[in-house]
PDB file of C-alpha atoms in Angstrom:
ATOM      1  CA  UNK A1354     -28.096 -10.853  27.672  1.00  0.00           C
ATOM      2  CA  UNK A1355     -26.090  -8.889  25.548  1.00  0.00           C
ATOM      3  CA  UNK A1356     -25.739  -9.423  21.840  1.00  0.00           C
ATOM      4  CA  UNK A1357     -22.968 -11.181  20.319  1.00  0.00           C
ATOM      5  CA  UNK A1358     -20.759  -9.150  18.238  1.00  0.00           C
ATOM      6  CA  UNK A1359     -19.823  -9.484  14.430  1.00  0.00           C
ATOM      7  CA  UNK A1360     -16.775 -12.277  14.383  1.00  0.00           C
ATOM      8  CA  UNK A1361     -13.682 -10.191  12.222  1.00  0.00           C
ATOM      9  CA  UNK A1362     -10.718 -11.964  11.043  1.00  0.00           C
ATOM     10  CA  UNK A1363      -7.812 -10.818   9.016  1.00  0.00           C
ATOM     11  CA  UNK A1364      -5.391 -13.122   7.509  1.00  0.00           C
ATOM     12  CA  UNK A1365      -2.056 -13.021   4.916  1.00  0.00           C
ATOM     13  CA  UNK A1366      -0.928 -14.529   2.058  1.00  0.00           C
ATOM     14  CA  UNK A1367       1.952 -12.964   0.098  1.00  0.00           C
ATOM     15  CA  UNK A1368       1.976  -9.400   0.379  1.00  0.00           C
ATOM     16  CA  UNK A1369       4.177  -7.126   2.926  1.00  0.00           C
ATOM     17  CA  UNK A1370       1.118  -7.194   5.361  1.00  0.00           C
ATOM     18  CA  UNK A1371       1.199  -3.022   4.764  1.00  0.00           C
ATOM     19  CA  UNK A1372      -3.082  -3.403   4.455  1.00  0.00           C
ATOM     20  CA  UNK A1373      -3.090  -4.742   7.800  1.00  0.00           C
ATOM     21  CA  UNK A1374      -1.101  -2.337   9.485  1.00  0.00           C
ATOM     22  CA  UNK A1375      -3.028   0.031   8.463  1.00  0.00           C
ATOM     23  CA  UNK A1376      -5.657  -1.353  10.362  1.00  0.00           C
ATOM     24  CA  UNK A1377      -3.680  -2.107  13.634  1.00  0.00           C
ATOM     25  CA  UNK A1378      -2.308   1.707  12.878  1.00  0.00           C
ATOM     26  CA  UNK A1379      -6.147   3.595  13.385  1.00  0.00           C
ATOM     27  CA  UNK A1380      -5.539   3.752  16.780  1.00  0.00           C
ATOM     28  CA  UNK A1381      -7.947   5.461  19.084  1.00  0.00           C
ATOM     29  CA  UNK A1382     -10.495   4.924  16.046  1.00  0.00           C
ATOM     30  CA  UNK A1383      -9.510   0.961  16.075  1.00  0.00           C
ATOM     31  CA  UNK A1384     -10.983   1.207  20.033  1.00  0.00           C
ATOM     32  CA  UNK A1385     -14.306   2.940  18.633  1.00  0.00           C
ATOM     33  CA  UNK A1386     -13.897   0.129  15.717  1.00  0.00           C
ATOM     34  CA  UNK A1387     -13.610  -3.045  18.482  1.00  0.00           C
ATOM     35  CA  UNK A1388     -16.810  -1.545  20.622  1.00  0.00           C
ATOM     36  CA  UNK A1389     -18.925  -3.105  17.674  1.00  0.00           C
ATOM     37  CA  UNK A1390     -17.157  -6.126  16.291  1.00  0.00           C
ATOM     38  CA  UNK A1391     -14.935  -9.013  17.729  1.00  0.00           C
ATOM     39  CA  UNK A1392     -11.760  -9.918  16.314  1.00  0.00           C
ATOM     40  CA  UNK A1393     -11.390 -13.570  16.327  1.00  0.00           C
ATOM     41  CA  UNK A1394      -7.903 -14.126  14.358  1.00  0.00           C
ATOM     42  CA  UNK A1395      -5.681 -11.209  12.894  1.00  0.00           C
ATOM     43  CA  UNK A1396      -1.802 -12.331  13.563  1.00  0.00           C
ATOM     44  CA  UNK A1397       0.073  -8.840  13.445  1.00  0.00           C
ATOM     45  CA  UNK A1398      -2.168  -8.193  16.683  1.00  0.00           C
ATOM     46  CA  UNK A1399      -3.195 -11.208  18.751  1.00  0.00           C
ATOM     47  CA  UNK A1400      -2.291 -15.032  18.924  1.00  0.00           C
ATOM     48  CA  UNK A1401      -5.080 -17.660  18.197  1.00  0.00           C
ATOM     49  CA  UNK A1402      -7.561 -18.518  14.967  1.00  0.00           C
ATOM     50  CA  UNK A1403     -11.542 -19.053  16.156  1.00  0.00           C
ATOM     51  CA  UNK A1404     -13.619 -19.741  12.807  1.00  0.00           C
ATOM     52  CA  UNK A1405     -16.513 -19.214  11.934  1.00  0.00           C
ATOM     53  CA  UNK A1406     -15.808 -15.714  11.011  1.00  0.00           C
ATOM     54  CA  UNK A1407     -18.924 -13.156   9.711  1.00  0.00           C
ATOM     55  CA  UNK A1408     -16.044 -10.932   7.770  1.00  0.00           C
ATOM     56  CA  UNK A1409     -12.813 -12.511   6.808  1.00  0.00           C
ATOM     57  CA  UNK A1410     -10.501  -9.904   5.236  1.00  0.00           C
ATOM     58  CA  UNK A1411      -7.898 -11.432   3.520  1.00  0.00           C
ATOM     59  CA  UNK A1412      -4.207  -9.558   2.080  1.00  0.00           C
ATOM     60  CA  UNK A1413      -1.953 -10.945  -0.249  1.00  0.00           C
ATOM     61  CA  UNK A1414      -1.545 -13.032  -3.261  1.00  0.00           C
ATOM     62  CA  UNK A1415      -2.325 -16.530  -4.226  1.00  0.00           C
ATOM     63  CA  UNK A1416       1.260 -17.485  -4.947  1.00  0.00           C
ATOM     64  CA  UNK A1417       1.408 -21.616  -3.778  1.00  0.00           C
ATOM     65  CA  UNK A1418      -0.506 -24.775  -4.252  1.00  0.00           C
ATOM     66  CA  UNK A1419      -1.149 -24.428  -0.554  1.00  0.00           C
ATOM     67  CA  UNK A1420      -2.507 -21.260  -0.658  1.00  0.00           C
ATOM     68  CA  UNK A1421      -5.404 -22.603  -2.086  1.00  0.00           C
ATOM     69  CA  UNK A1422      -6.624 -25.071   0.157  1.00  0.00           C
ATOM     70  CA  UNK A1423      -5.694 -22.521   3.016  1.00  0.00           C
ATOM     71  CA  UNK A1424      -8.060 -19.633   1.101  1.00  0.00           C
ATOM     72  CA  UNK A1425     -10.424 -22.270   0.652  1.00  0.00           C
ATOM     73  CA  UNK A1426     -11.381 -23.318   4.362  1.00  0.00           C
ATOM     74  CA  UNK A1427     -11.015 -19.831   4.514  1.00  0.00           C
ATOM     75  CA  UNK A1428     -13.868 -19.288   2.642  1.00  0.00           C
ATOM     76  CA  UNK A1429     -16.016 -21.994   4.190  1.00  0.00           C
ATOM     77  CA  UNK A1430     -15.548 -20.457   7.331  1.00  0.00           C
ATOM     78  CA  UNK A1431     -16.534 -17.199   6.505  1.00  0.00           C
ATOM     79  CA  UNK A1432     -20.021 -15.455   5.641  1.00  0.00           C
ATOM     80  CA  UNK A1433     -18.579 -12.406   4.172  1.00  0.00           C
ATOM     81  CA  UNK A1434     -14.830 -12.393   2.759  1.00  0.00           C
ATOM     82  CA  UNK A1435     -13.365  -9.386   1.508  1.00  0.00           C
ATOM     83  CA  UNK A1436     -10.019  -8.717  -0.082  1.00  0.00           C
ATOM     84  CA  UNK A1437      -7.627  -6.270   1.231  1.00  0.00           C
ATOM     85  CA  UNK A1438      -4.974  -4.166  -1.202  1.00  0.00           C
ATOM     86  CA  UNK A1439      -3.388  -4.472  -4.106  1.00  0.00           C
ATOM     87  CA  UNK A1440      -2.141  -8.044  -3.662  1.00  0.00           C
ATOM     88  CA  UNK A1441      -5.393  -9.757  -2.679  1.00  0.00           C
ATOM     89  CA  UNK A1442      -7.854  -7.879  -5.359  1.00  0.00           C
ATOM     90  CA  UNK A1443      -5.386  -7.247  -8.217  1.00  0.00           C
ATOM     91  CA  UNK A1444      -2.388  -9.556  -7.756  1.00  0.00           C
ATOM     92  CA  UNK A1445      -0.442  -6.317  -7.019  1.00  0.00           C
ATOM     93  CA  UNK A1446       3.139  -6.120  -7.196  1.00  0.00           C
ATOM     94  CA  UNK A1447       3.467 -10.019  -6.390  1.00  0.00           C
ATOM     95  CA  UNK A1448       2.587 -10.931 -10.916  1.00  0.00           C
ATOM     96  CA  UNK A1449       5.701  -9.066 -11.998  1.00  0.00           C
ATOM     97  CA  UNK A1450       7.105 -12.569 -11.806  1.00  0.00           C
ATOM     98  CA  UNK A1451       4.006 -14.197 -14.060  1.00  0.00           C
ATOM     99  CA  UNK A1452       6.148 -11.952 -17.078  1.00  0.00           C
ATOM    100  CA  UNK A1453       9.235 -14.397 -16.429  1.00  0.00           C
ATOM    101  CA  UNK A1454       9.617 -17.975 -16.626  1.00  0.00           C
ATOM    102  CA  UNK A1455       9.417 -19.640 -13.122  1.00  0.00           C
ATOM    103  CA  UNK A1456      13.378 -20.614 -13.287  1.00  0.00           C
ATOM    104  CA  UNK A1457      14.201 -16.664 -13.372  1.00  0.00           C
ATOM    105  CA  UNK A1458      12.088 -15.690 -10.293  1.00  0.00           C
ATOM    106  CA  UNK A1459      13.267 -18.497  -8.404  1.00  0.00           C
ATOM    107  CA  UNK A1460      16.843 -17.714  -8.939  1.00  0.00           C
ATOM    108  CA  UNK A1461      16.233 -14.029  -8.053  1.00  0.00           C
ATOM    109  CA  UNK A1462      14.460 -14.565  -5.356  1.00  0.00           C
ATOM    110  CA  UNK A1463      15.299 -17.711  -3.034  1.00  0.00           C
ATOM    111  CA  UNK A1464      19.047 -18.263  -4.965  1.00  0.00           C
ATOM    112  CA  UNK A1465      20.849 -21.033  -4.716  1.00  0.00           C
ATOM    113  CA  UNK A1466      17.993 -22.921  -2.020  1.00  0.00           C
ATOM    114  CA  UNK A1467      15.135 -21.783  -4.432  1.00  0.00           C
ATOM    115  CA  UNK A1468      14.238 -25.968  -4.636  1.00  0.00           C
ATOM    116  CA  UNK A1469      12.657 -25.557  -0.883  1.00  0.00           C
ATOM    117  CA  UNK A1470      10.003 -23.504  -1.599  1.00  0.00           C
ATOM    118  CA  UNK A1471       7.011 -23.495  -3.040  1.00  0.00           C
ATOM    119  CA  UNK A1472       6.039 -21.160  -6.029  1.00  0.00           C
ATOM    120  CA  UNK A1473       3.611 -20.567  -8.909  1.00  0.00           C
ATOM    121  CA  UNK A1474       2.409 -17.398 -11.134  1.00  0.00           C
ATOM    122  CA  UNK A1475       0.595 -15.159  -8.661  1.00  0.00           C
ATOM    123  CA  UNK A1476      -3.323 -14.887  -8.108  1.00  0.00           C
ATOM    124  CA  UNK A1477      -5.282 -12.386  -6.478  1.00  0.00           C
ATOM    125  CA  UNK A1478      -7.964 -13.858  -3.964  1.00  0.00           C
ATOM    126  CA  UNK A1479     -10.761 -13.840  -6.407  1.00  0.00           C
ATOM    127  CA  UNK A1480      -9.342 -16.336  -8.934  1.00  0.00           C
ATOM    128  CA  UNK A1481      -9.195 -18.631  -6.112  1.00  0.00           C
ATOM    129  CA  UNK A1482     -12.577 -18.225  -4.167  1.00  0.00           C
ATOM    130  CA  UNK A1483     -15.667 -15.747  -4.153  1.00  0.00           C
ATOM    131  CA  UNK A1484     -15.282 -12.434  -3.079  1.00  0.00           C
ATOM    132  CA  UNK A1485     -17.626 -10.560  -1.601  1.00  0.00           C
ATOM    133  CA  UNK A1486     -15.969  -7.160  -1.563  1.00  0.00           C
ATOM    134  CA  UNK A1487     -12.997  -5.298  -2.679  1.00  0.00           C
ATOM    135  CA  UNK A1488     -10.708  -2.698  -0.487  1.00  0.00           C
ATOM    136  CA  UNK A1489      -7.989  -1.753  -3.232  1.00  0.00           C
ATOM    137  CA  UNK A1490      -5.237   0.432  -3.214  1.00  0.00           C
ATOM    138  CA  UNK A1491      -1.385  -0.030  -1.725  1.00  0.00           C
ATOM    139  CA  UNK A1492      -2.034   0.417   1.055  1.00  0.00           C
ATOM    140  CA  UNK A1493      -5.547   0.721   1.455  1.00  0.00           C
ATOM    141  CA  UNK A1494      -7.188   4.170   2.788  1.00  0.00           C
ATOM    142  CA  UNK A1495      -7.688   3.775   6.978  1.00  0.00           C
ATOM    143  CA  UNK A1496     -10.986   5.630   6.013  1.00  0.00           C
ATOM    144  CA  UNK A1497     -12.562   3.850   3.191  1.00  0.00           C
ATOM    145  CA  UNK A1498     -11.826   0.455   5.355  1.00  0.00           C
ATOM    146  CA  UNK A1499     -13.891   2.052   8.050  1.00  0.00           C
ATOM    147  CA  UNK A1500     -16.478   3.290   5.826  1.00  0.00           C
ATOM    148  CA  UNK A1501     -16.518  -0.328   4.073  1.00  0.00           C
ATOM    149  CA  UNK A1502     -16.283  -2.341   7.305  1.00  0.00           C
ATOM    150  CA  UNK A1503     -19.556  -0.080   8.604  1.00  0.00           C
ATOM    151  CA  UNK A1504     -21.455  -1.022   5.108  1.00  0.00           C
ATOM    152  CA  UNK A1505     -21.406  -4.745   6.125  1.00  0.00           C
ATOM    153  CA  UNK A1506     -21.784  -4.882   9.608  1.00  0.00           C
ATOM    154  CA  UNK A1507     -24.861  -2.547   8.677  1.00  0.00           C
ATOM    155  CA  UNK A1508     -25.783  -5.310   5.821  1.00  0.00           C
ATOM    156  CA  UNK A1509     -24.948  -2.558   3.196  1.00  0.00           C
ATOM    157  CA  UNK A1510     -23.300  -3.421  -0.417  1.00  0.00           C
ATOM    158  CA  UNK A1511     -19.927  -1.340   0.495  1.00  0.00           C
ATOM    159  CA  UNK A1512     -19.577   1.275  -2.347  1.00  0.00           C
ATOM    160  CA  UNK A1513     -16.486   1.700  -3.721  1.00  0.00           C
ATOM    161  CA  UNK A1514     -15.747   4.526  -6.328  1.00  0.00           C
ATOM    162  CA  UNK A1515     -16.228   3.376 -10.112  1.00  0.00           C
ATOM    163  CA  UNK A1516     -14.519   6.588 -12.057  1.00  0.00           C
ATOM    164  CA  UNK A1517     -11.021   6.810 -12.604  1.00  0.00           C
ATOM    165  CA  UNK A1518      -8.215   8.660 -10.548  1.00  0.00           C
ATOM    166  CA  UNK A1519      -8.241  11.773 -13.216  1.00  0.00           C
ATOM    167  CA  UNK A1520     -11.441  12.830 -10.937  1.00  0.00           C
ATOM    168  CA  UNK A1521     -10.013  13.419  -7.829  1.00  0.00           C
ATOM    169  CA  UNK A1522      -7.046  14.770  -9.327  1.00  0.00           C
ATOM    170  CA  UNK A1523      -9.154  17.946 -10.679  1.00  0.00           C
ATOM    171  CA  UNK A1524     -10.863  18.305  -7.520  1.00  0.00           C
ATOM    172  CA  UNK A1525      -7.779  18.895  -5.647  1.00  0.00           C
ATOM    173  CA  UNK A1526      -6.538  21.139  -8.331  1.00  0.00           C
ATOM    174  CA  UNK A1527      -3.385  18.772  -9.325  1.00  0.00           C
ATOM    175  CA  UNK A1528      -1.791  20.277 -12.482  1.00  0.00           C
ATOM    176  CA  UNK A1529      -1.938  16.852 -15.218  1.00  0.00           C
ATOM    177  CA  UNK A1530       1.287  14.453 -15.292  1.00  0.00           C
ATOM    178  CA  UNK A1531       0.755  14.585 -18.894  1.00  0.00           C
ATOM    179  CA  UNK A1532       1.330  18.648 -19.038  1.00  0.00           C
ATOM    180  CA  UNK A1533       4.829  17.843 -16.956  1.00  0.00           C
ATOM    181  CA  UNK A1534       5.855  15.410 -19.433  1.00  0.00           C
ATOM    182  CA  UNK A1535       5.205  12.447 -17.247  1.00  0.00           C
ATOM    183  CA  UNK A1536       3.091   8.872 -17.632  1.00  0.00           C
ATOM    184  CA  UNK A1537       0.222   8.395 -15.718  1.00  0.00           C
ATOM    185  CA  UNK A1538      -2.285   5.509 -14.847  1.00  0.00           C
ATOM    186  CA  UNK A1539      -4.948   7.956 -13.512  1.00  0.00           C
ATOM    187  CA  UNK A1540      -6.563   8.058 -16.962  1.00  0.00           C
ATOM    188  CA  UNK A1541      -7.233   4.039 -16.609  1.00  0.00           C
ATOM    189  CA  UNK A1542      -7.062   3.416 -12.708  1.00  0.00           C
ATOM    190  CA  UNK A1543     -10.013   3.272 -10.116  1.00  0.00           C
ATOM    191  CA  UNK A1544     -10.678   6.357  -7.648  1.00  0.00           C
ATOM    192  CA  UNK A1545     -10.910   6.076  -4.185  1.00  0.00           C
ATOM    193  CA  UNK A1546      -7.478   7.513  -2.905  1.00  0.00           C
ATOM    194  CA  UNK A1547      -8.043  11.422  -3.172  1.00  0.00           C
ATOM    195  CA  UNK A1548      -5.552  11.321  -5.604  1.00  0.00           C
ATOM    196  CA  UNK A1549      -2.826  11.070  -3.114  1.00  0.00           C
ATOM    197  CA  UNK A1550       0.411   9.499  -4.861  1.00  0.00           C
ATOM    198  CA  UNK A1551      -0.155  12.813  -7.526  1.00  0.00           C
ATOM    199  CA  UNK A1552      -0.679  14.841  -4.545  1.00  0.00           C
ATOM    200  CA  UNK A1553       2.395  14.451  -3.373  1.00  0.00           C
ATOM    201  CA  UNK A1554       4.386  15.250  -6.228  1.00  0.00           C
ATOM    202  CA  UNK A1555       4.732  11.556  -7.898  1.00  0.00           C
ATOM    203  CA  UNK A1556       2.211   9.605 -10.303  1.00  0.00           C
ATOM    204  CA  UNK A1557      -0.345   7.498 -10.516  1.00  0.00           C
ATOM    205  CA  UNK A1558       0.843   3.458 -10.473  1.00  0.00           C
ATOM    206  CA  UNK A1559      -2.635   2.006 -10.643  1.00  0.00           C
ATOM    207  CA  UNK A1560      -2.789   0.379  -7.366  1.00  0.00           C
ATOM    208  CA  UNK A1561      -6.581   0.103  -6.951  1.00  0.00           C
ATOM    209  CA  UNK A1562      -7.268  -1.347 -10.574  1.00  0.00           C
ATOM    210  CA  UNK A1563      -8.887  -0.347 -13.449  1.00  0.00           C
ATOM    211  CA  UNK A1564     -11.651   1.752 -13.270  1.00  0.00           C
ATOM    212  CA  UNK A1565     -15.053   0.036 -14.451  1.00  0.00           C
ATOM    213  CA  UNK A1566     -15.492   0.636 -18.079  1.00  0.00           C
ATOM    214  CA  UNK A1567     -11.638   2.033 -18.428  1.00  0.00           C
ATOM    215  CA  UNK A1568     -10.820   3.298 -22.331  1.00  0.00           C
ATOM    216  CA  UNK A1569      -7.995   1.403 -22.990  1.00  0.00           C
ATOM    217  CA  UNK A1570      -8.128   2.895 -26.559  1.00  0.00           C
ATOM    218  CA  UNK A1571      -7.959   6.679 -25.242  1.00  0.00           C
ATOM    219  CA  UNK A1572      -5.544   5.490 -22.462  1.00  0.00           C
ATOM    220  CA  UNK A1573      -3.044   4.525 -25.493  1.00  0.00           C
ATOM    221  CA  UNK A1574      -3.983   7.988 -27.377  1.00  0.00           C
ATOM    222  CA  UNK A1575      -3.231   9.623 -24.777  1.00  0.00           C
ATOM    223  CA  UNK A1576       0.201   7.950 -23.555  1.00  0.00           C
ATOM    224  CA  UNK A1577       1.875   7.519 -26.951  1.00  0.00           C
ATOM    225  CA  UNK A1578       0.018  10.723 -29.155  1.00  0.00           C
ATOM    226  CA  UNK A1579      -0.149  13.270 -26.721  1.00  0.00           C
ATOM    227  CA  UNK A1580       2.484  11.916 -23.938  1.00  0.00           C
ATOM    228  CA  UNK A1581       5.192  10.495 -26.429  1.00  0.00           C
ATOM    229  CA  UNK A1582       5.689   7.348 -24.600  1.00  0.00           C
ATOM    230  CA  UNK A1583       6.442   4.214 -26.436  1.00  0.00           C
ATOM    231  CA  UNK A1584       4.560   0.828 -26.202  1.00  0.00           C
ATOM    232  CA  UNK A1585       6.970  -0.506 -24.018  1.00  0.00           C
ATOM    233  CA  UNK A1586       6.709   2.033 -21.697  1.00  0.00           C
ATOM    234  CA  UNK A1587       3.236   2.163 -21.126  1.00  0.00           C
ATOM    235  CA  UNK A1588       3.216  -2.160 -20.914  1.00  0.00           C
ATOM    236  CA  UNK A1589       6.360  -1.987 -18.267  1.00  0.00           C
ATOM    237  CA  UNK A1590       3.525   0.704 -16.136  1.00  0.00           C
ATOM    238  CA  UNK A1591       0.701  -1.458 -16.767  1.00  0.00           C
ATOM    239  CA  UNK A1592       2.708  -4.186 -15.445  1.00  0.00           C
ATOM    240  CA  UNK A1593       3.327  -2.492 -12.220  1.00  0.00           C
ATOM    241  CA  UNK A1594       0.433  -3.018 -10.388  1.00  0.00           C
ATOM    242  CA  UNK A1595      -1.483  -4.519 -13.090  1.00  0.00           C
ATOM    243  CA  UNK A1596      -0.023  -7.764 -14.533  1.00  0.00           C
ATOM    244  CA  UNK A1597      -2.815  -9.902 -13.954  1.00  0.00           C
ATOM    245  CA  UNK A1598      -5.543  -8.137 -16.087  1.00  0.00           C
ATOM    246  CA  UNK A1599      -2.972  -8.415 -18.883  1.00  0.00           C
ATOM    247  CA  UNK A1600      -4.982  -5.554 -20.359  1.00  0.00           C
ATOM    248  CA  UNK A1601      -3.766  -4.247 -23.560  1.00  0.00           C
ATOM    249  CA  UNK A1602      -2.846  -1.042 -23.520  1.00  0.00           C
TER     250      UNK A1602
END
């Protein structure tokens, strides 16, 4: 009798599901991927929801009361959970609205019907339930969630990089944002991404977090000293991508 496979699911909260279409995007390495696991509920792909799930990956931000009972049973149902992107682990993009009261964002957002919806300042995943792993970045790499999704089916802590962007940016020879005059998060921000948003001509946003053990104090030397940017500049940066840690740079 053959073995069972590994139960995946993938589910959404608020986010612009880019994390998962990254996954349904791998293509002939998704086939490779479904020879050793089962996907048991992942809506951008396939209809139906059958818990219990060994990995739940879960995208978006906690943004509604009911958000939290869904994340919850969620949880319950899962042995491993792991959040996907910049929404889930960070808050992302999504706590730009914790920054204004909640009468602003719901004007802006849902007009003059903003009294049928739901809405609160946004959470990531983990301020909600346990996490048991973190894919960050917007979107995520296709390879580090392969990499990461091997770890655990193989019952391995996933690694994830713990040194800042600034890294990766020497290795591929990048010249400094800083030299051109321009802010940058990849002083502060975790690796993981090759560097890719410098890469390609533009800067680093801080889309997979701070790094472990960031130096918020040389981050600040370095933006206002040496780069000439003012306090508000760098906050309005920080609050990109990085709202919720409210860190005070």
């Amino acid at each position: 009798m053959a073995k069972a496979k590994p139960r995946v699911a993938f589910f959404d909260f608020a986010g612009c599901e880019g994390d998962q279409l990254q996954i349904a995007n791998l293509e002939e390495t998704l086939l490779d991927l479904l020879e050793h696991i089962e996907v048991v509920a992942f809506r951008e792909v396939k209809t139906g929801d059958e818990p219990p799930y060994d990995i739940a990956f879960i995208e978006g931000s906690i943004t509604r009361p009911q958000d939290e009972a869904r994340v919850k049973e969620i949880r319950k149902q899962s042995t491993f959970l792991v959040a996907l992107g910049a929404c889930a682990t960070i808050g992302g993009i999504n706590c730009l609205k914790n920054f204004h009261s909640e009468a602003i964002y719901r004007t802006q957002v849902y007009g003059d019907r903003a009294r049928w919806y739901d809405t609160y300042p946004a959470r990531p995943v983990g301020a909600v339930v346990k996490v048991d792993a973190e894919l960050h970045g917007c979107p995520i790499d296709r390879s580090e969630f392969l990499r990461v999704t091997k770890e655990l089916l193989l019952g391995k802590r996933p690694w994830i990089p713990d040194y800042p962007v600034c890294v990766e940016c020497k290795e591929v020879g990048n010249i400094c944002r800083y030299d051109l005059g321009r802010p940058c998060l990849g002083i502060v921000s975790r690796a993981g991404c090759k560097a890719c948003c410098v890469t390609e001509g533009a800067t680093c946003w801080g889309c997979r977090g701070l790094a472990p053990h960031a130096n918020l104090d040389a981050a600040r030397y370095v933006m206002e000293d040496i780069g000439g940017f003012s306090r508000e500049e760098a906050q309005d940066l920080m609050r990109l991508y990085l709202g919720w840690t409210q860190a005070p740079l």
